[in-house]
Amino acid sequence: MNPSPEKTEDLSLTGNNAEGGSLTVEQALANLEGADLGLRFYAAWWLGRFRISEAAAVTALIKALEDEADKTPEGGYPLRRNAARALGKLGDRQAVSPLIGCLDCSDFYVREAAAQSLEMLGDPVCIPALIKLLAVGLQGEQLISKQPDLSQPYEAILEALGSLRATEYIPLIKPFLEHPIELVQYAAARAMYQLTQEPVYGERLVQALAGEKLQLRRAVLADLGAIGYLPAADAIAQTLAENSLKLISLKGLLEHQVNHTTPSTFSEDTIKVMNLMDSLL
Amino acid sequence: MNNSDLAQILIRAVEEADSSERLLDAVQELAAAGIEEAIPTLIAALGYNNPGAAVAAVDGLIAIGEASVQPLLELIDNYNYGARAWAVRALAGIGDVRALDTLLEAAKSDFSLSVRRAAARGLGTLRWYQVPPEKLESIQTQVLEALLLISQDPEWVVRYAAVTSLETLAMSGDNPQSGNAISVTLPEQASRITNQLQQMLDTDVDLGVRTRVKFAQQKIQPQQHQQTFAPKRKVVDPELPYRGGSRR
């Protein structure tokens, strides 16, 4: 049985507000350069959470991508991870090339954060570097034989390639539909849908909504919302998951509709999505 | 088999369920039976920390309706956080005016966004015909004030829920289940709704919320056009829908 979803969702919110209020931009920037590693780590997260996009913050976070002081026994770089995550949220393209550099970092989670942030920044210049990382899992146009291959953050890479419209690399993305890890399959289906608009890939995600594991259904709800796959509306409303997540997913569908149609009147589909959302409140 | 026998069997199945899946099935069956004897067991199921069972129990309590209201309100007084959120959802679904104070408080000040969301929705689905006529104006004004406040909630989904309720509050009583809404009883107040919706359309940061606002405006507007042609009502200029209703 899963823990109460109500509590998880609400704690994350109050936690942010309660602690976040206590820092100022000046303090956060000072902490980021200070001696206390815990405060540095928190400051990097804070700057991203509150979207502090001023030049000094961006510069300091880019510098933090090369931090050597904060290191886990396993060789991970906690501060780099948080700095990479924050830079995705700040929307400053100066971060693109330093983040591309992070794709070579020895820490898996730094590479994952960099791929996610490069997706958010939306600059296709990073596509070749992402493909280089994706190709680690391939022999030609097939998955490498040693599976499951967990050596690269394939999920984040595939999602980024889909959002960045890397259509010329479809043959390298498609094999990941067969990856043994379900989350990677879904990321590949999501990217394939974005790159081809073929319903077969959207339907693959819809089918996954009927799967056994709540954790996977939640991930698929996010995927369907991100690609705005309208025919999924009913399946989203009916899957066994928290209403909060269904509402976010349906909002993705709704916004996709509005962004891609001329909005003087609502289409039947748009109205249907809103009626489903109303029923889940 | 009479209802009471059936209730005993179904209730025992819930009490004896030994896995979360069996519990879900048993609660679903009990909820589907729609019998009042089931109310205490369904309410208990809100507190089992089993989301599937809770959803089924909420549906069941809503289907039973008014008879569930008093026991639900009593549960809310006993402080059990998880169950409370589900109970607010059930009360919102039933729409009974006895839940008004609970919904107002939950919508304005509960720290859980899902509770605020459910309560905000519930304020729009109250059954106004239950309110004594002499109290209608003051209660509707109270609900309106709350919704105007909640429509500035930091969470998009709470604002979205508030919009759906501002919409139903602004629609006149063409639904015999709901009774007269504010546009009939307090036309001056109705203009505050249209003003608020317009302001949200202009300034809300969230596209989903703005889209729902536009939908609400479209649903409200035809009614104002109808009013133009309705007998014995002062004409509202359809070009200037936000200047307020008529003063009779």
Coordinates of C-alpha atoms in Angstrom, one line a residue:
Chain A
M1 CA 0.0 0.0 0.0
N2 CA 1.4 3.4 -0.9
P3 CA 1.8 6.2 1.6
S4 CA -0.9 8.8 1.6
P5 CA -0.4 10.9 -1.6
E6 CA -2.2 13.8 0.0
K7 CA 0.5 14.2 2.6
T8 CA 3.5 13.9 0.2
E9 CA 2.1 16.6 -2.1
D10 CA 1.3 19.0 0.7
L11 CA 4.4 18.6 2.7
S12 CA 6.6 19.4 -0.3
L13 CA 4.6 22.6 -0.6
T14 CA 4.7 23.8 3.0
G15 CA 8.3 22.8 3.3
N16 CA 9.3 25.1 0.5
N17 CA 7.4 28.0 1.8
A18 CA 8.4 27.6 5.4
E19 CA 12.2 27.4 4.8
G20 CA 12.4 29.4 1.6
G21 CA 11.1 32.5 3.2
S22 CA 14.1 32.7 5.5
L23 CA 16.8 33.4 2.8
T24 CA 17.4 36.5 0.8
V25 CA 19.1 36.6 -2.6
E26 CA 22.2 38.2 -1.1
Q27 CA 22.4 35.6 1.6
A28 CA 21.9 32.8 -0.9
L29 CA 24.6 34.1 -3.1
A30 CA 27.0 34.5 -0.2
N31 CA 26.1 31.0 1.1
L32 CA 26.8 29.6 -2.4
E33 CA 30.4 30.8 -2.1
G34 CA 30.7 30.2 1.6
A35 CA 32.5 27.5 3.6
D36 CA 29.5 25.6 4.8
L37 CA 28.8 22.8 2.3
G38 CA 25.3 22.3 3.6
L39 CA 24.4 26.0 3.1
R40 CA 25.9 25.9 -0.4
F41 CA 23.9 22.9 -1.4
Y42 CA 20.7 24.6 0.0
A43 CA 21.4 27.9 -1.6
A44 CA 21.8 26.4 -5.1
W45 CA 18.4 24.7 -4.7
W46 CA 16.9 27.8 -3.3
L47 CA 18.0 30.0 -6.2
G48 CA 16.3 27.6 -8.6
R49 CA 13.2 27.1 -6.6
F50 CA 12.5 30.8 -6.4
R51 CA 13.6 31.5 -9.9
I52 CA 16.3 34.0 -9.0
S53 CA 17.5 34.7 -12.6
E54 CA 19.7 37.7 -12.0
A55 CA 23.1 37.6 -13.6
A56 CA 25.0 37.2 -10.4
A57 CA 23.0 34.0 -9.5
V58 CA 23.5 32.5 -13.0
T59 CA 27.3 33.2 -12.9
A60 CA 27.6 31.7 -9.4
L61 CA 25.6 28.6 -10.3
I62 CA 27.7 28.1 -13.5
K63 CA 30.8 28.3 -11.4
A64 CA 29.3 25.7 -9.0
L65 CA 29.1 23.3 -11.8
E66 CA 32.8 22.8 -11.4
D67 CA 32.8 22.4 -7.6
E68 CA 35.3 20.0 -6.2
A69 CA 34.7 20.6 -2.5
D70 CA 31.3 18.9 -2.0
K71 CA 31.8 15.2 -2.8
T72 CA 30.1 12.0 -1.6
P73 CA 32.1 8.9 -0.7
E74 CA 30.9 7.3 -3.9
G75 CA 32.3 10.2 -5.9
G76 CA 29.1 12.1 -6.5
Y77 CA 28.9 15.9 -6.6
P78 CA 25.8 17.1 -4.7
L79 CA 26.4 20.8 -5.3
R80 CA 26.9 20.3 -9.0
R81 CA 23.7 18.4 -9.2
N82 CA 21.7 21.1 -7.5
A83 CA 23.4 23.9 -9.5
A84 CA 22.6 22.0 -12.8
R85 CA 19.0 21.6 -11.7
A86 CA 18.7 25.3 -10.8
L87 CA 20.1 26.5 -14.0
G88 CA 17.4 24.7 -16.0
K89 CA 14.8 26.7 -14.1
L90 CA 16.4 30.1 -14.5
G91 CA 16.0 30.1 -18.3
D92 CA 19.4 31.8 -19.0
R93 CA 21.1 30.4 -22.2
Q94 CA 24.5 31.3 -20.9
A95 CA 24.1 28.0 -19.0
V96 CA 23.8 25.9 -22.1
S97 CA 27.4 25.3 -22.9
P98 CA 28.5 24.7 -19.3
L99 CA 25.6 22.2 -18.9
I100 CA 26.7 20.4 -22.1
G101 CA 30.1 20.1 -20.4
C102 CA 28.3 18.4 -17.4
L103 CA 27.1 15.6 -19.7
D104 CA 30.7 14.3 -19.4
C105 CA 30.7 14.4 -15.6
S106 CA 31.6 11.2 -13.9
D107 CA 28.5 11.5 -11.6
F108 CA 25.4 9.9 -13.2
Y109 CA 23.1 12.4 -11.3
V110 CA 25.0 15.4 -12.6
R111 CA 24.5 14.1 -16.2
E112 CA 20.9 13.5 -15.5
A113 CA 20.3 16.9 -14.1
A114 CA 22.2 18.5 -17.0
A115 CA 20.0 16.6 -19.6
Q116 CA 16.8 17.7 -17.8
S117 CA 18.0 21.3 -17.6
L118 CA 19.1 21.4 -21.2
E119 CA 15.6 20.2 -22.1
M120 CA 14.1 23.1 -20.2
L121 CA 16.4 25.6 -21.8
G122 CA 15.3 24.4 -25.2
D123 CA 18.4 25.2 -27.2
P124 CA 18.9 22.5 -29.8
V125 CA 22.7 23.2 -29.9
C126 CA 23.0 20.5 -27.2
I127 CA 21.4 17.7 -29.4
P128 CA 24.7 16.2 -30.6
A129 CA 26.1 16.0 -27.1
L130 CA 22.9 14.3 -25.9
I131 CA 23.1 11.9 -28.8
K132 CA 26.7 11.0 -28.0
L133 CA 25.5 10.0 -24.5
L134 CA 22.5 8.1 -25.9
A135 CA 24.8 6.2 -28.2
V136 CA 26.5 4.6 -25.2
G137 CA 23.5 2.3 -25.0
L138 CA 23.5 1.4 -28.7
Q139 CA 25.4 -0.9 -31.1
G140 CA 24.5 0.6 -34.4
E141 CA 20.8 1.0 -34.3
Q142 CA 20.1 -1.6 -31.7
L143 CA 20.4 -1.6 -27.9
I144 CA 23.6 -3.0 -26.5
S145 CA 23.3 -6.6 -25.5
K146 CA 24.2 -6.2 -21.8
Q147 CA 20.8 -5.3 -20.2
P148 CA 19.4 -3.7 -18.2
D149 CA 21.9 -0.9 -19.0
L150 CA 21.7 1.7 -16.3
S151 CA 25.0 3.5 -17.2
Q152 CA 23.4 6.7 -18.6
P153 CA 20.3 8.7 -17.7
Y154 CA 18.5 7.5 -20.8
E155 CA 15.1 8.6 -19.5
A156 CA 16.2 12.3 -19.2
I157 CA 18.1 12.1 -22.5
L158 CA 15.2 10.7 -24.5
E159 CA 12.8 13.2 -23.0
A160 CA 15.1 16.1 -23.9
L161 CA 15.6 14.8 -27.4
G162 CA 11.8 14.7 -27.9
S163 CA 11.2 18.2 -26.6
L164 CA 14.1 19.6 -28.6
R165 CA 12.7 18.1 -31.8
A166 CA 15.7 16.0 -32.7
T167 CA 13.8 14.4 -35.6
E168 CA 17.0 13.4 -37.5
Y169 CA 17.9 11.0 -34.7
I170 CA 14.6 9.0 -34.6
P171 CA 16.5 5.8 -35.6
L172 CA 18.6 6.1 -32.5
I173 CA 15.7 6.9 -30.2
K174 CA 13.3 4.2 -31.4
P175 CA 15.3 1.2 -30.1
F176 CA 14.8 2.4 -26.5
L177 CA 11.1 1.4 -26.9
E178 CA 12.4 -2.1 -26.1
H179 CA 14.6 -1.1 -23.2
P180 CA 14.0 -3.5 -20.2
I181 CA 13.3 -0.5 -17.8
E182 CA 9.7 0.6 -18.2
L183 CA 10.4 4.2 -17.4
V184 CA 12.9 4.3 -20.3
Q185 CA 10.4 2.7 -22.6
Y186 CA 7.9 5.4 -21.7
A187 CA 10.4 8.2 -22.2
A188 CA 11.1 6.7 -25.7
A189 CA 7.4 6.5 -26.5
R190 CA 7.0 10.1 -25.3
A191 CA 9.9 11.3 -27.5
M192 CA 8.7 9.2 -30.5
Y193 CA 5.2 10.8 -30.2
Q194 CA 6.7 14.3 -30.1
L195 CA 8.9 13.6 -33.1
T196 CA 6.4 11.8 -35.3
Q197 CA 2.9 12.7 -33.9
E198 CA 2.0 9.1 -34.6
P199 CA -0.8 8.0 -32.3
V200 CA 0.7 4.5 -31.9
Y201 CA 3.2 6.0 -29.4
G202 CA 0.6 7.9 -27.5
E203 CA -1.5 4.7 -27.3
R204 CA 1.5 2.9 -25.8
L205 CA 1.4 5.4 -22.9
V206 CA -2.3 5.1 -22.6
Q207 CA -1.9 1.3 -22.2
A208 CA 0.6 1.9 -19.5
L209 CA -2.0 3.7 -17.5
A210 CA -3.6 0.3 -16.9
G211 CA -0.4 -1.1 -15.5
E212 CA 0.0 -2.6 -12.1
K213 CA 2.4 -0.2 -10.4
L214 CA 1.2 3.1 -9.1
Q215 CA 4.7 4.7 -9.5
L216 CA 4.7 3.9 -13.2
R217 CA 1.1 5.2 -13.7
R218 CA 2.2 8.4 -12.1
A219 CA 5.1 8.7 -14.5
V220 CA 2.9 8.1 -17.5
L221 CA 0.4 10.7 -16.3
A222 CA 3.3 13.2 -16.4
D223 CA 4.4 12.0 -19.9
L224 CA 0.9 12.3 -21.3
G225 CA 0.5 15.8 -19.9
A226 CA 3.8 16.8 -21.4
I227 CA 3.0 15.7 -24.9
G228 CA -0.7 16.8 -24.7
Y229 CA -2.0 13.6 -26.1
L230 CA -5.7 14.4 -26.3
P231 CA -7.1 10.9 -26.9
A232 CA -5.8 9.9 -23.5
A233 CA -8.3 12.2 -21.7
D234 CA -10.7 9.5 -20.5
A235 CA -8.0 7.0 -19.6
I236 CA -6.2 9.7 -17.5
A237 CA -9.5 10.5 -15.6
Q238 CA -10.1 6.8 -14.9
T239 CA -6.6 5.5 -14.0
L240 CA -6.0 4.6 -10.3
A241 CA -3.9 7.5 -9.1
E242 CA -4.3 10.7 -7.1
N243 CA -6.7 13.3 -8.5
S244 CA -3.9 15.9 -8.1
L245 CA -1.7 14.1 -10.7
K246 CA -4.6 13.5 -13.0
L247 CA -5.5 17.2 -12.9
I248 CA -2.0 18.2 -13.8
S249 CA -1.9 15.7 -16.6
L250 CA -5.3 16.9 -18.0
K251 CA -4.1 20.5 -17.7
G252 CA -1.2 19.5 -20.0
L253 CA -3.7 18.3 -22.5
L254 CA -5.8 21.4 -22.2
E255 CA -2.9 23.8 -22.6
H256 CA -1.6 21.9 -25.5
Q257 CA -5.0 22.2 -27.2
V258 CA -5.2 26.0 -26.5
N259 CA -1.6 26.5 -27.8
H260 CA -2.2 24.6 -31.0
T261 CA -5.6 25.9 -32.0
T262 CA -7.1 29.2 -32.7
P263 CA -9.0 29.9 -29.6
S264 CA -12.0 32.0 -30.4
T265 CA -14.4 29.2 -29.6
F266 CA -13.6 26.0 -27.7
S267 CA -13.5 22.7 -29.5
E268 CA -15.6 19.8 -28.3
D269 CA -12.4 18.1 -27.2
T270 CA -11.3 21.1 -25.1
I271 CA -14.6 21.3 -23.4
K272 CA -14.4 17.6 -22.7
V273 CA -11.1 18.0 -21.0
M274 CA -12.3 20.8 -18.8
N275 CA -15.4 18.9 -17.8
L276 CA -13.2 15.9 -16.8
M277 CA -11.0 18.3 -14.8
D278 CA -14.1 19.8 -13.1
S279 CA -15.2 16.3 -12.1
L280 CA -11.9 15.5 -10.5
L281 CA -11.8 18.6 -8.2
Chain B
M1 CA -33.0 -10.5 1.2
N2 CA -33.8 -7.1 2.7
N3 CA -31.6 -4.1 2.8
S4 CA -30.6 -4.6 6.4
D5 CA -29.4 -8.2 5.7
L6 CA -27.5 -7.1 2.7
A7 CA -25.9 -4.3 4.6
Q8 CA -24.7 -6.7 7.3
I9 CA -23.1 -9.0 4.7
L10 CA -21.3 -6.2 2.9
I11 CA -20.2 -4.4 6.0
R12 CA -18.7 -7.7 7.4
A13 CA -16.8 -8.1 4.1
V14 CA -15.2 -4.6 4.7
E15 CA -14.4 -5.4 8.3
E16 CA -12.8 -8.7 7.4
A17 CA -10.8 -7.7 4.3
D18 CA -7.3 -8.8 4.9
S19 CA -5.5 -7.1 1.9
S20 CA -5.7 -3.7 0.4
E21 CA -7.1 -5.1 -2.7
R22 CA -9.9 -7.0 -0.9
L23 CA -10.6 -3.9 1.1
L24 CA -11.0 -1.9 -2.1
D25 CA -13.4 -4.5 -3.6
A26 CA -15.4 -4.7 -0.4
V27 CA -15.8 -0.9 0.0
Q28 CA -16.7 -0.6 -3.7
E29 CA -19.5 -3.1 -3.3
L30 CA -20.8 -1.6 -0.1
A31 CA -20.7 1.9 -1.7
A32 CA -22.5 0.6 -4.8
A33 CA -25.4 -0.8 -2.6
G34 CA -26.3 2.8 -1.7
I35 CA -27.9 1.9 1.7
E36 CA -27.9 4.2 4.7
E37 CA -26.8 1.5 7.1
A38 CA -23.5 1.6 5.3
I39 CA -22.7 5.2 6.2
P40 CA -20.6 4.6 9.4
T41 CA -18.5 1.9 7.6
L42 CA -18.0 4.1 4.6
I43 CA -16.9 6.9 6.8
A44 CA -14.5 4.6 8.6
A45 CA -13.0 3.6 5.2
L46 CA -12.0 7.3 4.7
G47 CA -9.4 6.8 7.4
Y48 CA -7.8 3.5 6.2
N49 CA -5.0 5.2 4.3
N50 CA -6.1 3.3 1.2
P51 CA -6.7 5.9 -1.6
G52 CA -8.7 3.5 -3.8
A53 CA -11.0 2.5 -1.0
A54 CA -11.4 6.2 0.1
V55 CA -12.4 7.2 -3.5
A56 CA -15.0 4.5 -3.5
A57 CA -16.3 5.5 -0.1
V58 CA -16.5 9.1 -1.1
D59 CA -18.6 8.2 -4.1
G60 CA -20.8 6.0 -2.0
L61 CA -21.4 8.7 0.6
I62 CA -22.2 11.2 -2.2
A63 CA -24.6 8.8 -3.7
I64 CA -26.4 8.3 -0.4
G65 CA -26.5 12.1 0.0
E66 CA -28.2 14.0 2.8
A67 CA -28.2 11.2 5.3
S68 CA -24.4 11.2 5.2
V69 CA -24.0 14.9 6.0
Q70 CA -24.4 14.9 9.8
P71 CA -22.1 11.9 10.4
L72 CA -19.5 13.4 8.1
L73 CA -19.6 16.7 10.0
E74 CA -19.2 14.9 13.2
L75 CA -16.1 13.1 11.9
I76 CA -14.5 16.4 10.9
D77 CA -14.8 17.5 14.5
N78 CA -12.7 14.5 15.5
Y79 CA -9.4 15.5 14.2
N80 CA -8.1 12.9 11.8
Y81 CA -6.2 14.6 9.1
G82 CA -6.3 12.1 6.3
A83 CA -9.9 11.2 6.8
R84 CA -10.8 14.9 7.0
A85 CA -9.6 15.6 3.5
W86 CA -11.8 12.9 2.1
A87 CA -14.7 13.9 4.2
V88 CA -14.5 17.5 2.8
R89 CA -14.5 16.0 -0.6
A90 CA -17.7 14.0 0.2
L91 CA -19.4 17.0 1.7
A92 CA -18.5 19.1 -1.4
G93 CA -20.0 16.4 -3.6
I94 CA -23.3 16.3 -1.6
G95 CA -23.7 20.0 -1.6
D96 CA -25.8 20.1 1.6
V97 CA -25.9 23.6 3.1
R98 CA -25.3 22.2 6.6
A99 CA -21.7 21.8 5.5
L100 CA -21.3 25.5 4.6
D101 CA -19.1 26.6 7.6
T102 CA -16.9 23.6 7.2
L103 CA -16.4 24.2 3.5
L104 CA -15.8 27.9 4.0
E105 CA -13.1 27.3 6.6
A106 CA -11.5 24.5 4.6
A107 CA -11.4 26.5 1.4
K108 CA -9.9 29.5 3.0
S109 CA -7.4 28.1 5.5
D110 CA -6.7 24.4 5.2
F111 CA -3.0 23.9 4.6
S112 CA -3.6 21.0 2.1
L113 CA -4.1 22.2 -1.4
S114 CA -6.3 19.2 -2.2
V115 CA -8.7 20.0 0.7
R116 CA -8.8 23.7 -0.4
R117 CA -9.5 22.6 -3.9
A118 CA -12.3 20.2 -2.9
A119 CA -13.9 22.8 -0.6
A120 CA -13.6 25.5 -3.2
R121 CA -15.5 23.3 -5.6
G122 CA -18.1 22.4 -3.0
L123 CA -18.9 26.1 -2.4
G124 CA -20.1 26.2 -6.0
T125 CA -22.4 23.2 -5.7
L126 CA -24.4 24.1 -2.6
R127 CA -28.1 23.5 -2.9
W128 CA -29.5 27.0 -2.4
Y129 CA -33.1 25.7 -2.1
Q130 CA -32.2 24.4 1.3
V131 CA -31.5 27.9 2.6
P132 CA -34.4 29.8 4.2
P133 CA -35.2 32.8 1.9
E134 CA -34.4 35.4 4.5
K135 CA -30.9 34.1 4.9
L136 CA -30.1 33.5 1.3
E137 CA -28.6 36.9 0.6
S138 CA -26.2 37.0 3.5
I139 CA -25.1 33.4 2.9
Q140 CA -24.5 33.9 -0.8
T141 CA -22.5 37.1 0.0
Q142 CA -20.4 35.1 2.4
V143 CA -19.7 32.4 -0.2
L144 CA -18.9 35.0 -2.8
E145 CA -16.4 36.8 -0.6
A146 CA -14.7 33.5 0.1
L147 CA -14.6 32.5 -3.5
L148 CA -13.1 35.9 -4.5
L149 CA -10.4 35.4 -1.9
I150 CA -9.7 31.8 -2.9
S151 CA -9.5 32.7 -6.5
Q152 CA -6.1 34.3 -5.5
D153 CA -4.8 31.2 -3.9
P154 CA -1.1 30.5 -4.8
E155 CA -2.0 27.0 -6.2
W156 CA -3.4 27.0 -9.7
V157 CA -5.7 24.1 -9.0
V158 CA -7.4 25.9 -6.2
R159 CA -7.9 29.0 -8.4
Y160 CA -9.2 26.6 -11.1
A161 CA -11.7 25.2 -8.6
A162 CA -12.7 28.7 -7.5
V163 CA -13.5 29.6 -11.1
T164 CA -15.8 26.7 -11.5
S165 CA -17.7 27.8 -8.4
L166 CA -17.8 31.4 -9.4
E167 CA -19.3 30.2 -12.6
T168 CA -22.1 28.2 -11.0
L169 CA -22.7 31.1 -8.5
A170 CA -23.2 33.5 -11.4
M171 CA -25.5 31.3 -13.4
S172 CA -29.2 31.8 -12.6
G173 CA -31.3 29.1 -11.2
D174 CA -32.0 27.1 -14.3
N175 CA -31.1 23.9 -12.3
P176 CA -34.0 23.1 -10.0
Q177 CA -31.7 21.1 -7.9
S178 CA -29.6 24.1 -6.9
G179 CA -32.3 26.8 -6.5
N180 CA -31.7 30.5 -7.2
A181 CA -28.1 31.5 -7.6
I182 CA -26.6 34.9 -7.0
S183 CA -27.4 36.5 -10.3
V184 CA -31.1 36.2 -9.4
T185 CA -31.0 37.1 -5.7
L186 CA -28.2 39.7 -5.8
P187 CA -27.6 41.0 -9.3
E188 CA -25.2 43.8 -8.1
Q189 CA -23.0 41.1 -6.5
A190 CA -23.0 39.1 -9.8
S191 CA -21.0 41.9 -11.4
R192 CA -18.2 41.3 -8.9
I193 CA -18.0 37.8 -10.3
T194 CA -17.7 38.9 -13.9
N195 CA -15.1 41.6 -12.9
Q196 CA -13.1 39.0 -11.0
L197 CA -13.1 36.6 -13.9
Q198 CA -12.1 39.3 -16.3
Q199 CA -9.2 40.3 -14.0
M200 CA -8.1 36.6 -13.8
L201 CA -8.2 36.3 -17.6
D202 CA -6.0 39.4 -17.9
T203 CA -3.5 38.6 -15.1
D204 CA -3.5 34.9 -14.0
V205 CA 0.0 33.4 -14.7
D206 CA -1.5 30.0 -15.5
L207 CA -2.8 29.2 -19.0
G208 CA -5.0 26.4 -17.7
V209 CA -6.7 28.7 -15.3
R210 CA -7.1 31.4 -17.9
T211 CA -8.6 28.9 -20.3
R212 CA -11.1 27.8 -17.6
V213 CA -12.0 31.4 -16.9
K214 CA -12.8 32.0 -20.6
F215 CA -15.0 28.9 -20.6
A216 CA -16.8 30.2 -17.5
Q217 CA -17.3 33.6 -19.2
Q218 CA -18.8 31.9 -22.2
K219 CA -21.2 29.9 -20.1
I220 CA -22.2 33.0 -18.1
Q221 CA -22.5 35.4 -20.9
P222 CA -25.4 33.7 -22.8
Q223 CA -27.5 34.1 -19.7
Q224 CA -26.9 37.8 -19.7
H225 CA -28.0 37.9 -23.3
Q226 CA -31.1 36.0 -22.3
Q227 CA -31.8 38.5 -19.6
T228 CA -31.8 41.2 -22.2
F229 CA -34.9 39.7 -23.7
A230 CA -36.5 38.5 -20.5
P231 CA -39.7 40.3 -19.5
K232 CA -39.8 42.6 -16.4
R233 CA -36.1 42.9 -16.1
K234 CA -34.0 45.8 -16.8
V235 CA -31.8 45.6 -19.9
V236 CA -28.2 44.8 -19.4
D237 CA -26.1 46.1 -22.3
P238 CA -24.5 42.9 -23.7
E239 CA -21.5 44.9 -24.9
L240 CA -20.6 45.9 -21.4
P241 CA -21.2 42.8 -19.3
Y242 CA -18.9 43.9 -16.5
R243 CA -20.6 47.0 -15.5
G244 CA -23.0 45.2 -13.2
G245 CA -26.5 43.9 -13.2
S246 CA -29.7 45.8 -12.9
R247 CA -30.9 47.6 -9.8
R248 CA -34.5 46.8 -9.2

